[in-house]
Amino acid sequence: MPVSPISPMVDKLKLWLPLTAADEAAILSLPHVIRSLRASEFIVREDDRPTHSCLLLSGYAIRHKVAGNGGRQIFSIHMKGDVVDLHNSILRRADHNIQALTTVDVAMIPVAAIREIITAYPQVGEAMWYETLVDAAIFREWTLNVGRRDARARTAHLLCEFSVRLDVAGLGEKDHYELPMTQEQLADALALTNVHINRTLKHLADEGYIERSKRSIRILDFLQLARVADFDTRYLHLD
Amino acid sequence: MPVSPISPMVDKLKLWLPLTAADEAAILSLPHVIRSLRASEFIVREDDRPTHSCLLLSGYAIRHKVAGNGGRQIFSIHMKGDVVDLHNSILRRADHNIQALTTVDVAMIPVAAIREIITAYPQVGEAMWYETLVDAAIFREWTLNVGRRDARARTAHLLCEFSVRLDVAGLGEKDHYELPMTQEQLADALALTNVHINRTLKHLADEGYIERSKRSIRILDFLQLARVADFDTRYLHLD
DNA sequence: CGACGATTTGAAATCAGTCAAGAGCAGTGG
DNA sequence: CCACTGCTCTTGACTGATTTCAAATCGTCG
C-alpha cells in the first residue's frame, strides 16, 4: 500500500475515535496540494476567509493573536499530524493567526472537501470535531496556566506538555527534545517577558529539573518536573 | 404551535447555521428532563463521564478548573440557550467543572440522543460543532485577555462581552445589566484577586465609563468602554 | 572579521497580591 | 423589633513577583 502524505492525519484522528477502512480510505483520498513554507510565514491570518484547511506534515506552527497594546498571545503549538486550521475553516472567518515556527510542509485540503467528508463519513466528521475539542481543552489548560500558575510552574508545564505531545506524535524522545522556538516566543506563549523566561529556565536548570544547551531540553526526572508544573495529562484526552 | 422548553437551543443554533424545518423539529423532539439546581451546585465535575448534555433554560453557569495551588480559573460564563456541556459530553471524560452561578433550570439531554441527531441530521451536528468552536474562540480571547491585558482593560473586556452576549440571548439591555457573580468570582474569571477587582471596578466608575450599585452595571458609553477594553466582537462570530 | 539576532545578567520601577480591618447588607432566631 | 451571624464589599499599608531598561556576551552566517 502506497503511503499517502495525508496518513499522519489518519493516525491523529484514530487517536480520538476508531475508523473503518472506508473512513481511512476517504481521508486518504481527500484532494490536497502540498506546500512548503519558511519559518515565520503565515498559514492563516486573522480575518481571512480560509479556503483550505492545513494538515501539518513536518515542522512546527503556532496559533496566536495580537492585542491592541501590541502584546502577543500564543494559544498552542502544533506539530506533524495536526490539522491546524479546522477552527478557522469551519467558523469561516479566522479570528486568530496561524504562523509557521520553522520551515513546514503542509497539505492544503479544500474546505469544501472537508465539509463533504463530514456528511458522507459522519464518523470522520466526529473525529475532526473531537480534534477541535481537544484543541479547546488545551486552550483551557493554557488559560489556567497563564492565569493561575507562577512563572516557574507555567514554564515547567509547557515543557511537560511539549514532551508528551512529541511522544504521542512519534517525534523525539520524551526526556530530550529540541524546542522549536526562541525565548521571546516562549514568553508569548506563557504571558511572561523574554527576560523572565530566561531567568525561569535558568532557575529550573539550577534546581536540577532540566538541562539545556541552546534550545535543546533534557528533562531529568519527568515526574518531578510534572509535580512542579502541576501537570496532569488528562486534559490532552489521550487515553 | 406549542413552545417547547428546548426552543432556546434552536434559537442559539440558528445563530450559527440555517436550519430546515425538519432540523428544528428534530431538535425540539430531543428527549430531555428538566431540572432545577440551586446556586453553586455542580452540573458536571472534572473527571465525570457525562451521560447528559445540559441546555441552560434560565440562570447563569460557569466553566472552571482548579489548579494544584488552589487557584481557580473560570473559562466562560453561560446563559440561556447555551448547551453548556457539549465539550465534556463529546470528549466523554470531563476535564473541567460546570457549576451553577445562580439558581438555574436546565434541560438534560442524553448524550446518546445527541450522537443520534448528529448522524441523522448532519446540519444540526455541524451547528453544534460550530457552537463548540465559538466556545473555543471565547477561550482564546480570554487567554489573550488574562495573558496580555492589564487589570483595567481585562475587567472592561468582560463587561463588554457580557453586555453583548446578554443582548444576543435576548436578556436585559445592552447598557444596563445585573452581574450574576461576586467580585471574588469575577477575580477568578479575570485571574486577579477580589481586592484588585474591587479597586479596578471603582477605577472604571471614577473614570466615568460605568456606574454601579451592588452588582448592577450601567455602561455609560459602550464604544468608549470597548476602546479601553480592546474589545472587538469578531471573536464572538455573530455576523 | 563583522553583523545581527538571541541569550544572559543586573538594577530599578511597577502592577498586582497579601494582610488586615471596618462597613454594608440579608437572613435568622430570640 | 433587634441582635447576631455570615458573606460580600471596601479601603489602607505593605510586600513581592514580574517588568522594564540597559548593557554585555554568545553564536551563526555571510
Coordinates of C-alpha atoms in Angstrom, one line a residue, chain B residues 32-114:
Chain B
H32 CA -34.9 15.5 27.9
V33 CA -35.6 16.0 31.6
I34 CA -36.0 19.4 33.1
R35 CA -34.2 20.0 36.4
S36 CA -33.7 23.0 38.7
L37 CA -30.4 23.5 40.5
R38 CA -29.5 25.9 43.2
A39 CA -26.6 28.4 43.1
S40 CA -23.2 26.7 43.4
E41 CA -24.5 23.2 42.6
F42 CA -22.2 21.4 40.1
I43 CA -23.7 20.4 36.8
V44 CA -20.6 18.5 35.8
R45 CA -17.5 17.7 37.7
E46 CA -14.0 17.2 36.4
D47 CA -13.4 13.5 35.7
D48 CA -17.1 12.7 35.4
R49 CA -18.3 10.7 32.4
P50 CA -21.3 12.8 31.5
T51 CA -24.4 10.9 30.4
H52 CA -26.3 14.1 29.6
S53 CA -25.7 17.4 27.9
C54 CA -27.3 20.3 29.6
L55 CA -29.1 23.1 27.9
L56 CA -29.4 26.2 30.1
L57 CA -33.0 27.4 30.2
S58 CA -32.6 30.1 32.9
G59 CA -30.0 31.5 35.2
Y60 CA -26.2 31.5 34.8
A61 CA -23.4 28.9 34.9
I62 CA -19.7 28.9 34.7
R63 CA -16.9 26.6 33.4
H64 CA -13.9 26.4 35.6
K65 CA -10.9 24.3 36.7
V66 CA -8.9 24.5 39.9
A67 CA -5.1 24.4 39.9
G68 CA -3.0 22.4 42.3
N69 CA -2.1 25.6 44.3
G70 CA -5.8 26.2 44.9
G71 CA -6.2 28.9 42.3
R72 CA -9.4 28.7 40.3
Q73 CA -9.8 29.8 36.7
I74 CA -13.2 30.5 35.2
F75 CA -13.2 29.9 31.4
S76 CA -16.6 31.2 30.4
I77 CA -19.9 32.3 31.7
H78 CA -23.0 30.7 30.3
M79 CA -26.6 31.9 29.9
K80 CA -30.0 30.9 28.5
G81 CA -29.7 28.9 25.3
D82 CA -26.1 27.7 25.8
V83 CA -25.5 23.9 25.7
V84 CA -23.0 24.1 28.5
D85 CA -21.7 20.6 28.3
L86 CA -21.1 19.6 24.7
H87 CA -17.3 19.7 25.2
N88 CA -17.3 17.3 28.1
S89 CA -20.0 15.0 26.6
I90 CA -18.3 14.5 23.3
L91 CA -14.9 14.1 24.9
R92 CA -16.5 11.5 27.2
R93 CA -14.5 12.4 30.2
A94 CA -14.9 15.9 31.7
D95 CA -11.7 17.9 32.1
H96 CA -13.3 20.8 33.8
N97 CA -16.2 21.7 36.1
I98 CA -19.5 23.3 35.2
Q99 CA -21.2 25.0 38.1
A100 CA -24.5 26.9 38.6
L101 CA -23.8 30.6 39.4
T102 CA -27.4 31.3 40.2
T103 CA -30.5 29.2 40.5
V104 CA -30.8 27.5 37.1
D105 CA -33.2 25.5 35.1
V106 CA -31.6 23.0 32.7
A107 CA -32.9 20.5 30.1
M108 CA -30.8 17.4 30.4
I109 CA -30.5 15.6 27.0
P110 CA -29.0 12.1 26.9
V111 CA -25.6 12.0 25.1
A112 CA -26.8 9.1 23.0
A113 CA -29.6 11.3 21.7
I114 CA -27.1 14.0 20.8

